[in-house]
Each structure stands twice: as structure tokens, then as C-alpha cells.
Coordinates of C-alpha atoms and ligand atoms in Angstrom, one line a residue:
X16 CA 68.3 109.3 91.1
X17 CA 71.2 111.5 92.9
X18 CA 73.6 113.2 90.3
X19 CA 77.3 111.7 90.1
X20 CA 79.5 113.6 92.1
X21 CA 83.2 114.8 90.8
X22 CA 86.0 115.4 92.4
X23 CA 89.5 116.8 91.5
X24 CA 92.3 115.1 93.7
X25 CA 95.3 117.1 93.7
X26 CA 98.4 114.0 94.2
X27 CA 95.7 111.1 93.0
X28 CA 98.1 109.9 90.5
X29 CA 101.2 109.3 92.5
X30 CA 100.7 109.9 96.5
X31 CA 100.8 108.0 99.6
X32 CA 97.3 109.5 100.6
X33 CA 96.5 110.7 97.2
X34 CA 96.6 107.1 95.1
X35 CA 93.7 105.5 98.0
X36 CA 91.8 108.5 98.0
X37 CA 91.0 108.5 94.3
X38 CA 90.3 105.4 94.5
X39 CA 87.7 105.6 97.9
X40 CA 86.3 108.3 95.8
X41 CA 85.8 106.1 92.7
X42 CA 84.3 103.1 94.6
X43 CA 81.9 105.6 96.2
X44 CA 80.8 106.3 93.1
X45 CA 82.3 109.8 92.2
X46 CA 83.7 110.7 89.5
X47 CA 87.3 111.3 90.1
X48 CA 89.7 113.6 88.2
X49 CA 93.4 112.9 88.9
X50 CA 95.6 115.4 87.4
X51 CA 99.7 115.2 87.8
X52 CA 102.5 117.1 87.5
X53 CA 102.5 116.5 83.7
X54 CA 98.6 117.3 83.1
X55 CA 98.4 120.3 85.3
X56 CA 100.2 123.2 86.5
X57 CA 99.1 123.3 89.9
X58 CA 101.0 126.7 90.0
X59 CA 99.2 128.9 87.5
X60 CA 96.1 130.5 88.4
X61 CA 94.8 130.4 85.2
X62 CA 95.4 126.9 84.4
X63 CA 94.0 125.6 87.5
X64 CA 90.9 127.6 86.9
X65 CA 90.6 126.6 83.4
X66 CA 91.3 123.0 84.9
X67 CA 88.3 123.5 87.4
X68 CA 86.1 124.8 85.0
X69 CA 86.5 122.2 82.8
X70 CA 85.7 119.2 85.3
X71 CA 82.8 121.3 86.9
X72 CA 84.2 119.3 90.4
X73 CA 81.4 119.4 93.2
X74 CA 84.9 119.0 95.7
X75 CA 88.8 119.2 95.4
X76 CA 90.7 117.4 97.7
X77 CA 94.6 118.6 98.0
X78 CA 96.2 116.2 99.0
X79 CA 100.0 117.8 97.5
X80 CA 102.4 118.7 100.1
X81 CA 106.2 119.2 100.4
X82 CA 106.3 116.4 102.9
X83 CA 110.3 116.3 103.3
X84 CA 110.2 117.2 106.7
X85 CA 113.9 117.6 107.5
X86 CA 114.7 118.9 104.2
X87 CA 112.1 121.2 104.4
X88 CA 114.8 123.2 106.7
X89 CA 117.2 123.5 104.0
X90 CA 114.6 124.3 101.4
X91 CA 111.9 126.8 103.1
X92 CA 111.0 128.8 100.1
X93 CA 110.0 125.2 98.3
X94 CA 108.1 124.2 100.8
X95 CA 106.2 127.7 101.8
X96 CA 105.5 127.3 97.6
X97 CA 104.4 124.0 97.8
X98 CA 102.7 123.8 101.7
X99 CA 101.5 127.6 101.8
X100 CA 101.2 129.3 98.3
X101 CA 99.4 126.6 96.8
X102 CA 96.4 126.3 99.2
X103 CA 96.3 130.2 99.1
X104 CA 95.9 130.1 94.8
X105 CA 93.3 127.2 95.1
X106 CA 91.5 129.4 97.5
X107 CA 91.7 132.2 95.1
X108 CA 90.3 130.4 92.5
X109 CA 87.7 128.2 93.8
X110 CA 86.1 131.1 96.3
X111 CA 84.1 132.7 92.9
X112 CA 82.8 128.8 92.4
X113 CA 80.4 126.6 93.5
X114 CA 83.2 123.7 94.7
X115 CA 83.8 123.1 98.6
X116 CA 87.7 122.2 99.5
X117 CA 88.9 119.4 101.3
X118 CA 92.7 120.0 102.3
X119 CA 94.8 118.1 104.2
X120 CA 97.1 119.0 107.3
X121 CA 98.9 117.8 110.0
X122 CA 100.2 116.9 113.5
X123 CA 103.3 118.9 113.0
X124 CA 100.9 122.2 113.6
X125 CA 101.2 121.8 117.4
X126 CA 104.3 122.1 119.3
X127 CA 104.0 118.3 121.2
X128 CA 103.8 119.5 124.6
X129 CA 100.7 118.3 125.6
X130 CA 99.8 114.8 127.4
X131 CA 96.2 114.5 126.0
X132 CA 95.2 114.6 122.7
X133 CA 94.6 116.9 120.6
X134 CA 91.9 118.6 120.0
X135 CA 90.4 120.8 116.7
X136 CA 90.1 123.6 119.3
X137 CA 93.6 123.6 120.3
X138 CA 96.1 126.5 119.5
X139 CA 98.7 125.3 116.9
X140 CA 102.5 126.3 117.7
X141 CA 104.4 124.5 115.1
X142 CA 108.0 123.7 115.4
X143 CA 109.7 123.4 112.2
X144 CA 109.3 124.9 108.6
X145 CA 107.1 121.9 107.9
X146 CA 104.6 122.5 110.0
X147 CA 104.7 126.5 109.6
X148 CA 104.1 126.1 106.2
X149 CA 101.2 123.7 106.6
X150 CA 99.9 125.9 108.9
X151 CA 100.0 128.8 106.9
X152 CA 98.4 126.5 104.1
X153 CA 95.3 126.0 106.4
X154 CA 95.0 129.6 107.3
X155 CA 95.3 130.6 103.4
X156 CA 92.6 128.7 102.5
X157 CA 90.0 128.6 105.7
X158 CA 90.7 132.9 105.1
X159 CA 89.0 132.9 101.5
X160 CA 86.4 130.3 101.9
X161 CA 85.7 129.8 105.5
X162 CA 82.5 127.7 104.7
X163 CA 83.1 125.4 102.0
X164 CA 86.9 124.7 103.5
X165 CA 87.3 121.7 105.2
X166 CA 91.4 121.0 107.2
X167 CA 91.9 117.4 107.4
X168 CA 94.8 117.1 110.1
X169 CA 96.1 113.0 110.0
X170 CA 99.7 111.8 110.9
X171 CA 102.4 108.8 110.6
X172 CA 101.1 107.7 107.7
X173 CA 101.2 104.2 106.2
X174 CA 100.0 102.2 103.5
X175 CA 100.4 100.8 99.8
X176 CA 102.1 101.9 96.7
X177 CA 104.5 104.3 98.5
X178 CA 107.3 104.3 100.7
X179 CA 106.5 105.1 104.2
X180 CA 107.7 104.1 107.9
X181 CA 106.8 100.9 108.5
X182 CA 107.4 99.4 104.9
X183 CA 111.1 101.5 105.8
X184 CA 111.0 99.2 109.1
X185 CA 110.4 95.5 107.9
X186 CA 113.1 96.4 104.7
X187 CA 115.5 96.9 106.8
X188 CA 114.3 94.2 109.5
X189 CA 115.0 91.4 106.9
X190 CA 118.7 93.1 106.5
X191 CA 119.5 93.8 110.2
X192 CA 120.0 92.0 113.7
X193 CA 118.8 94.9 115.7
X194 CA 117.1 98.4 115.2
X195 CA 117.4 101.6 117.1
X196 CA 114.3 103.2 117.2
X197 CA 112.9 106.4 118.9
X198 CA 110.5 105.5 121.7
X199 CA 110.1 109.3 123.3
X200 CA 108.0 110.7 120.2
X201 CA 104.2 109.7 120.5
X202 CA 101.4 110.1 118.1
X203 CA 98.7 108.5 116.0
X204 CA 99.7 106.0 113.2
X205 CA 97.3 106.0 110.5
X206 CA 96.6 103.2 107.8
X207 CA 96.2 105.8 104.4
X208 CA 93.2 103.4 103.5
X209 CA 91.6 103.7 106.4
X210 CA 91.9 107.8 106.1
X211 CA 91.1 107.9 102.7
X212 CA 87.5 106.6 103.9
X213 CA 87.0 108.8 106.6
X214 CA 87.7 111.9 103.8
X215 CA 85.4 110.0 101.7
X216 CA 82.9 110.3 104.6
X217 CA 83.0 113.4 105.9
X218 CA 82.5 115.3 102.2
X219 CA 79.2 113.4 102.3
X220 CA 78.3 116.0 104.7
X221 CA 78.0 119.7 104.1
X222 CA 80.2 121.0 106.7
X223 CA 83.3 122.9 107.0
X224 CA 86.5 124.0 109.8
X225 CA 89.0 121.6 111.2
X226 CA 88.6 117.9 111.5
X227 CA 91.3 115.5 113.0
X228 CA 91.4 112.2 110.9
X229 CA 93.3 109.2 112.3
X230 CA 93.3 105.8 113.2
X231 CA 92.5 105.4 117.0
X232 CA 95.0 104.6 119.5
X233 CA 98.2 105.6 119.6
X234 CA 102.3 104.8 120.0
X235 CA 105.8 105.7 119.6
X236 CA 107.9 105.1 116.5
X237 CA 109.4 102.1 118.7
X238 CA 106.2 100.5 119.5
X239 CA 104.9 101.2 115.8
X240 CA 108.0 99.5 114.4
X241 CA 107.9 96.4 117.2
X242 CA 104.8 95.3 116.3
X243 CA 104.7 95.9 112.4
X244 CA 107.8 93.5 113.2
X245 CA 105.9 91.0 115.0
X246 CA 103.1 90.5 112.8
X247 CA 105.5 90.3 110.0
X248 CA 107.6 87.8 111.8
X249 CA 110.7 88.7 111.1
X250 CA 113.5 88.1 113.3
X251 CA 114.9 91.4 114.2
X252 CA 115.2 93.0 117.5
X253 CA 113.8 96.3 118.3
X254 CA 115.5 98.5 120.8
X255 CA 114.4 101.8 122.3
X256 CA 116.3 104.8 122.3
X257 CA 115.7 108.3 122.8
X258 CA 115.5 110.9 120.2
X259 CA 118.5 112.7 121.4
X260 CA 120.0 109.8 120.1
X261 CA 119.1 110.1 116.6
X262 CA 119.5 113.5 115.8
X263 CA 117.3 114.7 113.2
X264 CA 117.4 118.4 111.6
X265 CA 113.6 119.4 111.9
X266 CA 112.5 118.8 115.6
X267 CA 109.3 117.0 116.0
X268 CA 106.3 116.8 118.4
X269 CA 106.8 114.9 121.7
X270 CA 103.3 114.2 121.7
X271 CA 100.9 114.8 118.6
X272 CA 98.8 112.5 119.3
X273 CA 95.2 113.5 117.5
X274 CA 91.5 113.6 119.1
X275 CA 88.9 112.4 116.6
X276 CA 86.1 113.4 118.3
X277 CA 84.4 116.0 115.7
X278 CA 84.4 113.4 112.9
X279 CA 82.8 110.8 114.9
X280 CA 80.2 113.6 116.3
X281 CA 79.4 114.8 112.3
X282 CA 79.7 111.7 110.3
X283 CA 78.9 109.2 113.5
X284 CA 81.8 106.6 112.8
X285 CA 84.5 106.0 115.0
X286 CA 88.2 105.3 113.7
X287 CA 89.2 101.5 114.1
X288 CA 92.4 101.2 116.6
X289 CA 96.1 101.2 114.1
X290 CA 97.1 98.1 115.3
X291 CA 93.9 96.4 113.0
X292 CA 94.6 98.7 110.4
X293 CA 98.5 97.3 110.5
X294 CA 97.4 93.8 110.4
X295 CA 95.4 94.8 106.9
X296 CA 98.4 96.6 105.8
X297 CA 100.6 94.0 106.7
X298 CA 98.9 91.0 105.5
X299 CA 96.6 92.2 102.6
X300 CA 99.1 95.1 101.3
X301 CA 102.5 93.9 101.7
X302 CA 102.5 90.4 101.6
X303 CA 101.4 90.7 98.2
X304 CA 103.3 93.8 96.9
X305 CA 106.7 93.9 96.4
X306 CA 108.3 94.7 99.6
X307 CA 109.2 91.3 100.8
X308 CA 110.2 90.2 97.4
X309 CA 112.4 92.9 96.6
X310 CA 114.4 93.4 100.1
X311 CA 117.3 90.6 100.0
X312 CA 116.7 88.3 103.7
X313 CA 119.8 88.2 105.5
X314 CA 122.0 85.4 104.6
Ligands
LIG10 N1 103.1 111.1 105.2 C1 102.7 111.4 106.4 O1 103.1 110.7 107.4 C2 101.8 112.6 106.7 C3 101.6 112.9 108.1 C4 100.8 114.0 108.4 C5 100.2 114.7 107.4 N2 100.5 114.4 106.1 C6 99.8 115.2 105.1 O2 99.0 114.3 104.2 C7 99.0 114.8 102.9 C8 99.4 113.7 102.0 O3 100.8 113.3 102.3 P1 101.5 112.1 101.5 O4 102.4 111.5 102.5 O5 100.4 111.4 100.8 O6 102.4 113.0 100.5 P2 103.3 112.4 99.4 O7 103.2 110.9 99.3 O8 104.6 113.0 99.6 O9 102.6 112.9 98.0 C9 102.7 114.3 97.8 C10 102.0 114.5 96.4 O10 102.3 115.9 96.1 C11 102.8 116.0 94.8 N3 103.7 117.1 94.8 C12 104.6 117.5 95.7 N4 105.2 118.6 95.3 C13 104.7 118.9 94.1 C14 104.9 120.0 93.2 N5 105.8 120.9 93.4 N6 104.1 120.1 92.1 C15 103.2 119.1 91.8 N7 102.9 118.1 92.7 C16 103.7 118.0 93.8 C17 103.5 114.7 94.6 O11 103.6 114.5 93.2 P3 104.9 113.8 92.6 O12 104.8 112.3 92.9 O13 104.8 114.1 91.1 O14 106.1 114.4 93.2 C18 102.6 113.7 95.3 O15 101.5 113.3 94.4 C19 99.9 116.1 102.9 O16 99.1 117.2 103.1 C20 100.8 115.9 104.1 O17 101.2 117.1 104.7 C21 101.2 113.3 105.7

């Protein structure tokens, strides 16, 4: 009979990504450690080696990032701490024991000047403090153990239990008569369920570098929005603008749209499209949370 594998996943208890990947774990018969803020501080070598040692963890997945992107500008020291010096003191600790590392990245590495997808192979050139400090997170940690590291790169993230774009969108869809919404900003949106079972797939196999993990397909944050709208129903119409029209303080990728190719080639599965992943997320997540509930309809 195989042993029970255990993991550690750094932002189980309370992330977007975090919450379903515990649970992807659990259901795939891993043990699954889940340590907070309260039970853990991530910050202390000692304690997160006395942590480790304790749950003996065949993997840890770090899934805790300073994901504020726009704020990240104001606060770079907080998120280098959080998106660069953490990965480096996991790599520190867990490089003198037997436990592989799955961490995940992002799109915001490249600069969003390309017109084809992107590749593992291609050379990041991030744009904002975000994406430096991620980054610099990858390179900490693929530095001290290059062959048990694995960089999980997803993007435009959605899903339960958390706030995210398109639960954003329908709120304020049932308040509004029209949205503005940036249709020059392309890349790959990706259902946190659906990502949480490709990590949960590719640590079944003993491998190690950069993957690119997302749901296949891809779209602008106006076409994203439109049809999260449509299958919802609501009555709310979507307009495209550019970004110069909605000014943000971090700048973005044009174009980070992600190639999946290596997972499919090491685990031989192939990410389903995001618009099927939206329908699940739609009609099995959020009609039976509390997002319609909660958000007043227009009068
Ligand atoms: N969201 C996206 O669209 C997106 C896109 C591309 C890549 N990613 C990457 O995907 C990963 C997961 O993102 P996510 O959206 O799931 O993140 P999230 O929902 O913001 O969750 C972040 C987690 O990190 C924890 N955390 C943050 N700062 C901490 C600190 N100083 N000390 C202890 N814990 C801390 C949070 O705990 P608390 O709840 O206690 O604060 C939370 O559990 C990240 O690596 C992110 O860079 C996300």
C-alpha cells in the first residue's frame, strides 16, 4: 500500500488559491497541513523549520503572496518581504531536507509585449514591484534547490470563498446600468479549482523548473467580465474602453497570456477552456454562495 503523503500549504487556511488547494490535496488523499498567520510565523527561520520538522511534509506549497498589485507600489519593502524574502527563507530551510517545493508565480514576470503566448522558456522583464518581487521570489528559491523547486506561473484568478474579478463584476452588475471595462489588457483567466488540480497533478510527478498553469484560452478583462455577465444574466451593459482610460498605478502586461504546454507534456492533461471553468464557477459556486444574496439588485 503507498504511504500517505503530507503537505504543508502556506495560505490554506484563508487564500483564493490557498483554501482549494488544501482541499485538492485532501481529496487526493494527502495529508494536508494548513498553518495561518496565528499558527505559524512564516518569518522566522527557526519556527518554520521546527514547523517542518514537526509535520515531516513530503511537499510545501507557498501559495502566500503580497498580491496588492497597485499598492505594492506604495509598499515595496512589504512586498519584497512578503513576494521575495519569504521564498528565499523557505529555500533556506527546506534545502538541508528531504521536502520538494511547489511555489507559485505569475504573469506579471513578463513585460506583455508579446503576441503569442508565453512560454516557460521565455525571458521575464517584469513591469511593476509586483512582478519584480515575484520574480525575485522564483529566483530565491529555484537558486537553493534547483531540483526539488517547482514555479507555478497562473493568472486572473477566480473562484470561491474570496473576493476576486469576476465576483467584483456581477456585484456591481446587479447595482449598475453600464460598466467600463478595459478591453486592451489580454491574458488567461483561470478558475482557482481548476489550478488547484493541475498543482495537485503535477507534484504526482518528480520533476522540477518552471511550469505555466492556467485554464486554456484566453480574453481581456472586457470579454472576461461580458460573459461572466451573460451567464449570470444580469442586465447590465458592458462597454470597452482602453486602459488609458482607467488609470491604474502599477502598469500591467498588454499581453500575458500563458502557454501550458510543459504541464500537458509531463502530467499529459490538457487545461479545459475558462469559459467552462466560468460556467462551474458561476453556477455551482456563486449561485449558492453569498454573492447574489448579499449585493442589493437595483431597485
Ligand atoms: N489572484 C490572482 O489573480 C493571481 C494571479 C497570478 C498569480 N497569482 C499568485 O497566486 C498565488 C496565490 O494568490 P491568491 O490570489 O490566492 O492570494 P491571496 O488570496 O491574496 O492570499 C494570499 C495568502 O497569503 C497570506 N499572506 C499574505 N501576506 C502574509 C503575511 N505577511 N504573513 C502571513 N500570511 C500572509 C494571506 O493570509 P491572510 O488571509 O492571513 O492575509 C493569504 O492566505 C500568489 O503567489 C500570487 O502571486 C495570483
Amino acid at each position: 500500500m503507498n504511504r500517505q503523503k503530507t503537505a504543508i500549504v502556506l495560505g490554506g487556511k484563508t487564500g483564493l488559491l490557498g483554501r482549494p488547494l488544501a482541499r485538492a490535496l485532501a481529496e487526493a488523499g494527502w495529508m494536508v497541513h494548513t498553518p495561518g498567520r496565528e499558527d505559524l510565523d512564516l518569518f522566522s527561520d527557526d519556527a518554520l523549520a521546527a514547523y517542518v520538522d514537526a509535520c515531516a511534509p513530503d511537499m510545501l506549497f507557498n501559495t502566500v503572496a503580497y498580491t496588492q498589485v497597485d499598492k505594492a507600489e506604495d509598499e515595496p519593502e512589504e512586498a519584497r518581504r512578503v513576494n521575495t524574502c519569504l521564498p528565499k527563507l523557505l529555500g533556506r530551510v527546506l534545502r538541508s531536507r528531504p521536502v520538494r517545493c511547489m511555489h507559485v508565480s505569475t504573469d506579471f514576470v513578463f513585460n506583455g509585449k508579446g503576441h503569442t503566448p508565453y512560454s516557460v522558456d521565455d525571458t521575464p522583464d517584469p513591469q511593476s514591484v509586483y512582478g519584480r518581487t515575484k520574480l525575485d521570489g522564483e529566483k530565491a528559491l529555484l537558486e537553493q534547490m534547483p531540483e526539488r523547486t517547482v514555479i507555478a506561473r497562473t493568472a486572473w484568478l477566480f473562484g470561491p470563498g474570496k473576493k476576486n474579478f469576476v465576483h467584483t463584476i456581477l456585484g456591481l452588475c446587479r447595482q449598475r446600468d453600464s460598466l467600463n471595462i478595459v478591453h486592451d489588457q489580454t491574458g488567461s483567466p483561470t478558475y482557482t479549482v481548476d489550478l488547484a488540480d493541475m498543482c495537485v497533478a503535477l507534484a504526482g510527478h518528480e520533476t522540477d523548473g518552471v511550469y505555466h498553469l492556467v485554464n486554456a484560452g484566453q480574453a481581456s478583462w472586457c470579454e472576461l467580465a461580458a460573459e461572466a455577465a451573460a451567464l449570470a444574466e444580469v442586465r447590465c451593459a458592458i462597454h470597452a474602453i482602453p486602459s488609458a482610460e482607467y488609470p491604474q498605478k502599477a502598469r500591467r502586461p498588454a499581453y500575458s497570456v500563458l502557454d501550458t504546454l510543459r504541464y500537458t507534456q509531463t502530467t499529459g492533461l490538457t487545461p479545459r477552456p475558462w469559459t467552462q471553468a466560468l460556467r462551474d464557477y458561476i453556477f455551482k459556486d456563486l449561485w449558492t454562495t453569498d454573492l447574489l444574496a448579499h449585493t442589493e439588485p437595483r431597485q
